[in-house]
Tab-separated table of C-alpha atoms and ligand atoms in Angstrom:
chain	number	residue	atom	x	y	z
A	973	MET	CA	-1.539	11.520	13.294
A	974	GLN	CA	-3.072	14.692	14.653
A	975	VAL	CA	-2.727	15.741	18.233
A	976	LYS	CA	-3.921	19.074	19.632
A	977	PRO	CA	-1.513	21.903	18.804
A	978	SER	CA	-1.103	22.520	22.528
A	979	VAL	CA	0.175	18.958	23.040
A	980	ARG	CA	2.609	19.061	20.127
A	981	GLY	CA	6.140	19.470	21.372
A	982	LEU	CA	5.260	18.695	24.996
A	983	LYS	CA	7.563	16.184	26.616
A	984	PRO	CA	6.116	13.390	28.728
A	985	TYR	CA	7.323	13.257	32.330
A	986	GLN	CA	10.832	11.782	32.474
A	987	PRO	CA	11.055	9.479	35.461
A	988	GLY	CA	14.485	9.034	37.041
A	989	LYS	CA	16.164	5.655	37.317
A	990	THR	CA	14.912	3.240	39.939
A	991	PRO	CA	17.298	2.031	42.660
A	992	GLU	CA	17.196	-1.435	41.049
A	993	GLN	CA	18.337	-0.047	37.684
A	994	VAL	CA	21.194	1.900	39.250
A	995	ARG	CA	22.229	-1.099	41.348
A	996	GLU	CA	22.427	-3.286	38.269
A	997	GLU	CA	24.085	-0.770	35.968
A	998	LEU	CA	26.762	0.290	38.431
A	999	GLY	CA	27.134	-3.028	40.232
A	1000	LEU	CA	26.365	-1.484	43.600
A	1001	GLU	CA	25.147	-3.386	46.626
A	1002	ARG	CA	22.819	-0.780	48.014
A	1003	VAL	CA	21.244	2.230	46.370
A	1004	VAL	CA	19.152	4.771	48.281
A	1005	LYS	CA	16.718	6.930	46.357
A	1006	LEU	CA	16.489	10.433	47.767
A	1007	ALA	CA	15.093	11.955	44.586
A	1008	SER	CA	11.308	11.995	44.786
A	1009	ASN	CA	10.573	13.232	48.296
A	1010	GLU	CA	9.184	9.867	49.327
A	1011	ASN	CA	8.909	8.884	52.973
A	1012	PRO	CA	12.113	7.051	54.010
A	1013	TYR	CA	10.114	5.174	56.661
A	1014	GLY	CA	7.577	3.849	54.158
A	1015	ALA	CA	3.982	3.875	55.349
A	1016	SER	CA	2.131	2.910	58.501
A	1017	PRO	CA	1.885	-0.906	58.789
A	1018	GLU	CA	-1.883	-0.381	58.992
A	1019	VAL	CA	-1.854	0.620	55.325
A	1020	ALA	CA	-0.712	-2.781	54.044
A	1021	LYS	CA	-3.388	-4.478	56.173
A	1022	ALA	CA	-6.146	-2.233	54.873
A	1023	VAL	CA	-5.021	-2.563	51.261
A	1024	THR	CA	-4.846	-6.367	51.569
A	1025	GLU	CA	-8.337	-6.488	53.033
A	1026	SER	CA	-9.656	-4.312	50.224
A	1027	LEU	CA	-8.450	-6.827	47.642
A	1028	VAL	CA	-11.326	-9.265	48.197
A	1029	ASN	CA	-13.431	-6.732	46.313
A	1030	VAL	CA	-11.333	-6.291	43.174
A	1031	ALA	CA	-14.227	-7.320	40.938
A	1032	VAL	CA	-16.338	-4.432	42.160
A	1033	TYR	CA	-15.975	-0.792	41.101
A	1034	PRO	CA	-14.631	1.482	43.806
A	1035	ASP	CA	-16.860	3.882	45.706
A	1036	GLY	CA	-16.705	6.754	43.255
A	1037	ALA	CA	-17.432	9.248	46.018
A	1038	ALA	CA	-14.769	7.778	48.345
A	1039	ARG	CA	-17.307	8.116	51.143
A	1040	ALA	CA	-15.398	6.556	54.051
A	1041	LEU	CA	-12.194	8.405	53.253
A	1042	ARG	CA	-14.135	11.594	52.589
A	1043	LYS	CA	-15.941	11.470	55.919
A	1044	GLU	CA	-12.773	10.842	57.933
A	1045	THR	CA	-10.740	13.465	56.051
A	1046	ALA	CA	-13.469	16.080	56.360
A	1047	SER	CA	-13.896	15.508	60.070
A	1048	ARG	CA	-10.154	15.736	60.720
A	1049	LEU	CA	-9.883	18.944	58.696
A	1050	GLY	CA	-13.043	20.435	60.191
A	1051	VAL	CA	-14.751	20.958	56.826
A	1052	GLN	CA	-17.916	19.568	55.263
A	1053	ASP	CA	-17.850	16.377	53.187
A	1054	ASN	CA	-18.782	18.269	50.044
A	1055	GLN	CA	-15.800	20.581	50.325
A	1056	LEU	CA	-13.437	17.808	49.164
A	1057	LEU	CA	-12.403	16.643	45.701
A	1058	PHE	CA	-10.323	13.450	45.621
A	1059	GLY	CA	-7.823	12.729	42.892
A	1060	ASN	CA	-5.537	9.949	41.738
A	1061	GLY	CA	-2.800	11.889	43.481
A	1062	SER	CA	-3.021	15.650	43.853
A	1063	ASP	CA	-1.445	15.674	40.391
A	1064	GLU	CA	-4.840	14.626	39.137
A	1065	VAL	CA	-6.625	17.349	41.081
A	1066	ILE	CA	-4.437	19.829	39.194
A	1067	LEU	CA	-5.420	18.140	35.938
A	1068	ILE	CA	-9.128	18.133	36.812
A	1069	LEU	CA	-9.021	21.797	37.764
A	1070	CYS	CA	-7.215	22.846	34.581
A	1071	ARG	CA	-9.537	20.737	32.473
A	1072	ALA	CA	-12.623	22.252	34.056
A	1073	VAL	CA	-11.468	25.850	34.101
A	1074	LEU	CA	-9.035	26.682	31.310
A	1075	GLU	CA	-9.584	27.289	27.636
A	1076	HIS	CA	-7.546	28.701	24.793
A	1077	GLY	CA	-6.672	32.340	25.440
A	1078	ASP	CA	-6.778	32.034	29.230
A	1079	ASN	CA	-3.677	32.201	31.362
A	1080	ILE	CA	-2.361	30.972	34.672
A	1081	VAL	CA	0.195	32.631	36.933
A	1082	THR	CA	2.837	30.550	38.695
A	1083	ALA	CA	6.265	30.983	40.185
A	1084	TRP	CA	9.370	29.679	38.456
A	1085	PRO	CA	10.979	27.299	39.234
A	1086	THR	CA	8.068	25.468	40.798
A	1087	PHE	CA	6.152	22.203	40.484
A	1088	PRO	CA	5.984	21.539	36.717
A	1089	GLN	CA	2.496	20.028	36.602
A	1090	TYR	CA	0.792	23.437	36.782
A	1091	ARG	CA	2.443	24.509	33.555
A	1092	HIS	CA	2.073	21.115	31.892
A	1093	ASN	CA	-1.683	20.864	32.430
A	1094	ALA	CA	-2.342	24.503	31.612
A	1095	VAL	CA	-0.455	24.193	28.317
A	1096	ILE	CA	-2.478	21.118	27.333
A	1097	GLU	CA	-5.666	23.151	27.831
A	1098	GLY	CA	-4.291	25.823	25.508
A	1099	ALA	CA	-3.644	28.381	28.228
A	1100	GLU	CA	-0.691	30.718	28.488
A	1101	VAL	CA	1.631	30.365	31.476
A	1102	LYS	CA	2.905	33.495	33.171
A	1103	GLU	CA	5.923	32.535	35.207
A	1104	VAL	CA	7.235	34.868	37.898
A	1105	PRO	CA	10.832	34.178	38.986
A	1106	LEU	CA	11.411	33.226	42.617
A	1107	GLN	CA	13.242	35.849	44.661
A	1108	GLU	CA	16.148	34.212	46.529
A	1109	GLY	CA	14.205	30.975	46.200
A	1110	PHE	CA	10.942	32.414	47.590
A	1111	HIS	CA	7.654	33.159	45.850
A	1112	ASP	CA	7.315	36.805	44.866
A	1113	LEU	CA	3.591	37.164	45.561
A	1114	GLN	CA	3.611	40.890	44.865
A	1115	ALA	CA	4.915	40.336	41.362
A	1116	MET	CA	2.562	37.386	40.883
A	1117	ALA	CA	-0.459	39.479	41.866
A	1118	SER	CA	0.517	42.146	39.371
A	1119	GLU	CA	0.651	39.562	36.569
A	1120	VAL	CA	-3.047	38.771	37.052
A	1121	ASP	CA	-5.138	40.157	34.183
A	1122	SER	CA	-8.637	39.735	32.766
A	1123	ARG	CA	-7.717	36.349	31.208
A	1124	THR	CA	-6.130	34.908	34.334
A	1125	LYS	CA	-8.128	31.942	35.642
A	1126	ILE	CA	-5.771	30.296	38.147
A	1127	VAL	CA	-2.823	31.377	40.280
A	1128	PHE	CA	-0.748	28.504	41.674
A	1129	VAL	CA	1.135	29.032	44.921
A	1130	CYS	CA	3.299	26.065	45.861
A	1131	ASN	CA	3.747	26.260	49.616
A	1132	PRO	CA	6.276	24.975	50.581
A	1133	ASN	CA	7.677	25.307	47.098
A	1134	ASN	CA	9.059	22.342	45.203
A	1135	PRO	CA	12.003	22.407	44.312
A	1136	SER	CA	13.283	25.173	46.623
A	1137	GLY	CA	11.607	23.960	49.848
A	1138	THR	CA	10.904	27.567	50.861
A	1139	HIS	CA	7.559	28.677	52.268
A	1140	THR	CA	5.256	31.669	51.962
A	1141	GLY	CA	4.366	33.257	55.296
A	1142	ALA	CA	0.886	33.743	56.738
A	1143	ASP	CA	0.678	37.553	56.522
A	1144	GLU	CA	2.079	37.608	53.035
A	1145	PHE	CA	-0.406	35.033	51.824
A	1146	ARG	CA	-3.327	36.846	53.444
A	1147	ALA	CA	-2.324	40.161	51.869
A	1148	PHE	CA	-2.023	38.378	48.529
A	1149	MET	CA	-5.522	36.875	48.747
A	1150	LYS	CA	-6.944	40.357	49.323
A	1151	GLN	CA	-5.491	41.518	46.022
A	1152	ILE	CA	-6.704	38.667	43.833
A	1153	PRO	CA	-10.084	39.162	42.114
A	1154	GLU	CA	-12.687	36.723	43.421
A	1155	ASP	CA	-13.240	35.106	40.022
A	1156	VAL	CA	-9.598	33.998	39.860
A	1157	ILE	CA	-8.914	30.671	41.564
A	1158	VAL	CA	-5.922	30.630	43.905
A	1159	VAL	CA	-4.436	27.177	44.455
A	1160	SER	CA	-2.366	26.671	47.581
A	1161	ASP	CA	-0.490	23.427	46.879
A	1162	GLU	CA	0.409	22.091	50.306
A	1163	ALA	CA	1.917	18.724	49.391
A	1164	TYR	CA	4.494	19.069	52.201
A	1165	LYS	CA	2.246	20.720	54.772
A	1166	GLU	CA	2.645	17.980	57.390
A	1167	TYR	CA	6.391	18.666	57.500
A	1168	VAL	CA	6.095	22.410	58.070
A	1169	ASP	CA	7.613	23.340	61.427
A	1170	THR	CA	7.398	27.120	61.424
A	1171	ASP	CA	4.594	29.112	63.092
A	1172	ASP	CA	4.591	31.455	60.134
A	1173	TYR	CA	2.551	29.311	57.751
A	1174	PRO	CA	-0.897	30.271	56.455
A	1175	ASP	CA	-3.861	28.431	57.952
A	1176	THR	CA	-5.529	28.295	54.556
A	1177	LEU	CA	-8.423	26.057	55.622
A	1178	SER	CA	-9.614	28.806	57.935
A	1179	MET	CA	-9.652	31.207	54.966
A	1180	ILE	CA	-11.951	29.195	52.697
A	1181	ASP	CA	-15.181	30.775	53.998
A	1182	GLU	CA	-13.801	34.242	53.406
A	1183	TYR	CA	-12.267	33.338	50.029
A	1184	PRO	CA	-14.518	31.070	47.937
A	1185	ASN	CA	-11.849	31.193	45.188
A	1186	LEU	CA	-9.249	29.425	47.350
A	1187	LEU	CA	-8.454	25.767	46.618
A	1188	VAL	CA	-6.091	23.966	49.006
A	1189	LEU	CA	-4.271	20.865	47.732
A	1190	ARG	CA	-3.042	18.102	50.024
A	1191	THR	CA	-1.648	14.651	49.331
A	1192	PHE	CA	-1.109	11.249	50.928
A	1193	SER	CA	2.035	10.713	48.836
A	1194	LYS	CA	4.592	12.487	50.956
A	1195	ALA	CA	4.436	12.403	54.772
A	1196	TYR	CA	1.780	9.663	54.792
A	1197	GLY	CA	4.075	7.547	52.637
A	1198	ILE	CA	1.642	6.081	50.121
A	1199	ALA	CA	2.868	7.639	46.871
A	1200	SER	CA	2.262	4.445	44.886
A	1201	LEU	CA	-1.421	4.288	45.836
A	1202	ARG	CA	-2.066	7.749	44.356
A	1203	VAL	CA	-4.418	9.751	46.571
A	1204	GLY	CA	-4.556	13.502	46.949
A	1205	TYR	CA	-7.380	15.978	47.361
A	1206	GLY	CA	-8.521	19.546	47.019
A	1207	VAL	CA	-10.382	21.450	49.752
A	1208	GLY	CA	-12.456	24.472	48.913
A	1209	ASN	CA	-15.766	26.235	48.986
A	1210	VAL	CA	-18.769	23.964	48.269
A	1211	GLU	CA	-19.653	25.783	45.024
A	1212	LEU	CA	-16.078	25.717	43.750
A	1213	ILE	CA	-15.759	21.973	44.362
A	1214	ALA	CA	-19.140	21.269	42.744
A	1215	ALA	CA	-18.235	23.388	39.722
A	1216	VAL	CA	-14.978	21.536	39.084
A	1217	GLU	CA	-16.252	18.032	39.919
A	1218	PRO	CA	-17.571	17.211	36.383
A	1219	GLY	CA	-13.944	17.199	35.217
A	1220	ARG	CA	-13.312	14.176	37.438
A	1221	GLU	CA	-13.587	10.601	36.184
A	1222	PRO	CA	-16.218	8.622	38.095
A	1223	PHE	CA	-13.821	6.051	39.626
A	1224	ASN	CA	-10.574	7.984	39.726
A	1225	THR	CA	-9.393	6.766	43.138
A	1226	ASN	CA	-9.413	2.987	43.438
A	1227	SER	CA	-10.581	0.876	46.396
A	1228	ALA	CA	-7.090	-0.121	47.586
A	1229	ALA	CA	-6.019	3.518	47.482
A	1230	GLN	CA	-9.059	4.677	49.443
A	1231	ALA	CA	-8.571	1.971	52.062
A	1232	GLY	CA	-4.855	2.682	52.302
A	1233	ALA	CA	-5.348	6.423	52.641
A	1234	LEU	CA	-7.966	5.941	55.357
A	1235	ALA	CA	-5.611	3.710	57.340
A	1236	ALA	CA	-2.747	6.170	56.848
A	1237	LEU	CA	-4.900	9.033	58.064
A	1238	LYS	CA	-5.806	7.212	61.270
A	1239	ASP	CA	-2.251	6.286	62.266
A	1240	VAL	CA	-1.392	9.648	63.739
A	1241	GLN	CA	1.545	8.238	65.715
A	1242	PHE	CA	3.299	7.026	62.586
A	1243	LEU	CA	2.874	10.412	60.955
A	1244	ASP	CA	4.168	12.219	64.053
A	1245	ARG	CA	7.270	10.029	64.210
A	1246	CYS	CA	8.061	10.663	60.527
A	1247	VAL	CA	7.540	14.386	60.904
A	1248	SER	CA	9.760	14.725	63.995
A	1249	SER	CA	12.516	12.700	62.393
A	1250	ASN	CA	12.290	14.933	59.332
A	1251	SER	CA	12.569	18.109	61.406
A	1252	ALA	CA	15.611	16.783	63.241
A	1253	GLU	CA	17.285	15.638	60.014
A	1254	LYS	CA	16.526	18.949	58.369
A	1255	ARG	CA	18.214	20.875	61.169
A	1256	LYS	CA	21.253	18.600	60.912
A	1257	PHE	CA	21.405	18.991	57.147
A	1258	GLU	CA	21.113	22.777	57.267
A	1259	GLN	CA	23.782	22.900	59.940
A	1260	PHE	CA	26.009	20.702	57.783
A	1261	CYS	CA	25.576	23.153	54.893
A	1262	GLU	CA	26.365	26.130	57.108
A	1263	GLU	CA	29.448	24.572	58.654
A	1264	ASN	CA	30.824	23.764	55.227
A	1265	GLY	CA	29.826	26.926	53.425
A	1266	PHE	CA	27.406	25.138	51.092
A	1267	HIS	CA	24.591	27.324	49.829
A	1268	TYR	CA	21.081	26.039	50.609
A	1269	TYR	CA	17.516	27.307	50.636
A	1270	PRO	CA	15.773	27.174	54.031
A	1271	SER	CA	13.410	24.221	53.799
A	1272	GLN	CA	9.950	23.647	55.244
A	1273	ALA	CA	9.656	20.349	53.414
A	1274	ASN	CA	11.331	16.913	53.433
A	1275	PHE	CA	14.092	17.895	51.029
A	1276	ILE	CA	16.826	20.468	50.644
A	1277	LEU	CA	18.007	22.323	47.563
A	1278	MET	CA	21.739	22.812	48.143
A	1279	SER	CA	24.947	23.506	46.290
A	1280	VAL	CA	28.527	22.354	46.631
A	1281	ASP	CA	29.330	24.952	43.972
A	1282	LEU	CA	29.725	22.420	41.174
A	1283	PRO	CA	27.417	21.688	38.252
A	1284	GLY	CA	24.393	19.739	39.509
A	1285	GLY	CA	25.137	16.959	37.007
A	1286	ASP	CA	28.612	16.370	38.475
A	1287	VAL	CA	27.209	16.117	41.983
A	1288	PHE	CA	24.435	13.845	40.768
A	1289	ASP	CA	26.964	11.527	39.061
A	1290	HIS	CA	29.267	11.386	42.058
A	1291	LEU	CA	26.417	10.575	44.427
A	1292	GLN	CA	24.968	7.985	42.077
A	1293	ARG	CA	28.331	6.196	41.780
A	1294	ASN	CA	28.273	6.019	45.555
A	1295	GLY	CA	24.773	4.662	45.917
A	1296	PHE	CA	22.535	7.719	46.155
A	1297	ILE	CA	19.983	8.918	43.653
A	1298	VAL	CA	19.160	12.627	44.022
A	1299	ARG	CA	17.636	15.239	41.694
A	1300	ASN	CA	19.998	17.152	39.472
A	1301	GLY	CA	19.174	20.857	39.816
A	1302	GLU	CA	20.035	21.426	36.150
A	1303	ALA	CA	16.649	19.965	35.243
A	1304	LEU	CA	14.923	22.047	37.919
A	1305	GLY	CA	16.168	25.526	37.043
A	1306	PHE	CA	19.022	25.488	39.597
A	1307	PRO	CA	22.054	24.398	37.557
A	1308	ARG	CA	24.542	24.391	40.437
A	1309	HIS	CA	22.293	22.746	42.998
A	1310	VAL	CA	20.951	19.306	43.773
A	1311	ARG	CA	17.687	18.508	45.513
A	1312	ILE	CA	18.109	15.870	48.189
A	1313	THR	CA	15.213	14.244	50.032
A	1314	PHE	CA	15.937	13.745	53.724
A	1315	GLY	CA	16.412	10.035	54.311
A	1316	ARG	CA	17.015	7.996	57.423
A	1317	PRO	CA	19.662	9.476	59.755
A	1318	GLU	CA	22.377	6.973	58.760
A	1319	ASP	CA	21.817	7.670	55.045
A	1320	ASN	CA	21.875	11.422	55.586
A	1321	ASP	CA	25.199	11.066	57.418
A	1322	ARG	CA	26.639	9.019	54.558
A	1323	ILE	CA	25.455	11.374	51.827
A	1324	GLN	CA	26.993	14.295	53.704
A	1325	GLU	CA	30.301	12.413	53.840
A	1326	GLU	CA	30.075	11.877	50.089
A	1327	LEU	CA	29.475	15.572	49.478
A	1328	LEU	CA	32.545	16.422	51.535
A	1329	ALA	CA	34.571	13.758	49.716
A	1330	LEU	CA	33.505	15.241	46.382
A	1331	ARG	CA	34.627	18.696	47.444
A	1332	GLN	CA	37.978	17.276	48.599
A	1333	GLU	CA	38.398	15.534	45.255
A	1334	GLU	CA	37.672	18.718	43.336
A	1335	ALA	CA	40.025	20.785	45.498
A	1336	GLY	CA	42.773	18.215	44.857
A	1337	VAL	CA	42.365	18.431	41.095
A	1338	ASP	CA	42.570	22.213	40.954
B	2208	PLP	C1	4.686	15.533	45.083
B	2208	PLP	C2	3.936	16.750	44.803
B	2208	PLP	C3	2.585	16.733	44.420
B	2208	PLP	C4	1.879	15.550	43.870
B	2208	PLP	O1	1.717	14.518	44.618
B	2208	PLP	P1	0.685	13.373	44.242
B	2208	PLP	O2	1.498	12.157	44.431
B	2208	PLP	O3	0.198	13.525	42.846
B	2208	PLP	O4	-0.391	13.553	45.239
B	2208	PLP	C5	1.909	17.929	44.249
B	2208	PLP	N1	2.522	19.085	44.450
B	2208	PLP	C6	3.810	19.154	44.803
B	2208	PLP	C7	4.422	20.473	45.003
B	2208	PLP	C8	4.563	18.000	44.976
B	2208	PLP	O5	5.859	18.092	45.276
């Protein structure tokens, strides 16, 4: 069998265990998954209604242009319809972009650690990946700009960054855009944008006219709570979107997903409630870390990367035995941290108790 050299040796995405699996294997009554930054409140009830209604049409191909969703999204963002590119999740927008833009010999610039799909898709297209280490958990845009060379096609800025939760400020991002040549695409991946509660966050949509090389990524998977339906999109200059569009499959977002995303978009109250709960829980979690001397990175997302100063795997195991699935930092480039998605208040309280119990246990052993 012959696969492309660039694909040889690549590992497929390793999904974590589902709550059901963990429940069965460990004989637990209740398992809470706080590992994938999903919305602990689910989705707006309007989503299930819209998806159900869409099912009468399963025999018919979806609207390949996602017209209804496109119109509503564009009007809410204040952009034109043809400035949007919808994907089967924003993951797919990354894939479409890499497929359309990169060839062997090109390179991309990203931070490290960051969202792994930039690297994964670039490698498949035969491109080199220039990774610039985070500084104290934050993007080092200066260093990233200086890595750009004549073969650089895309720079990925994950803002807020997954897995550190940190954000890049407005002035810093603006100064960065000024330095990047206009034939290099800058992606601002804003998967957690709805959760951002600082004033110092770039208003990237307002920069698209000035920077036709800027592509903003958003998703319905996180704050809107419809990760399983798979809808995300890119927003950019009309020419940029049109140039990349041929890399998209004709029916990449399905009818249920389009209907669900449209309903999610319209239920502003649901979104607001989720976002305020997240902000409150974040403050509580950060305070918990401070009071107990646990290192953490300041988060602008719906998760926290924190350390109880033990190997991430030990913390992961302890939490899993007690009914919580989190992300082990060892797989994320932070070997003594875990990444925990903020859950419902009662679950956050319980997981904090478990972290304290683990520290007690360790202190007792020593
Ligand atoms: C979750 C996530 C996405 C992808 O979400 P989709 O479900 O594919 O829309 C993109 N970027 C980052 C940084 C993420 O954390």
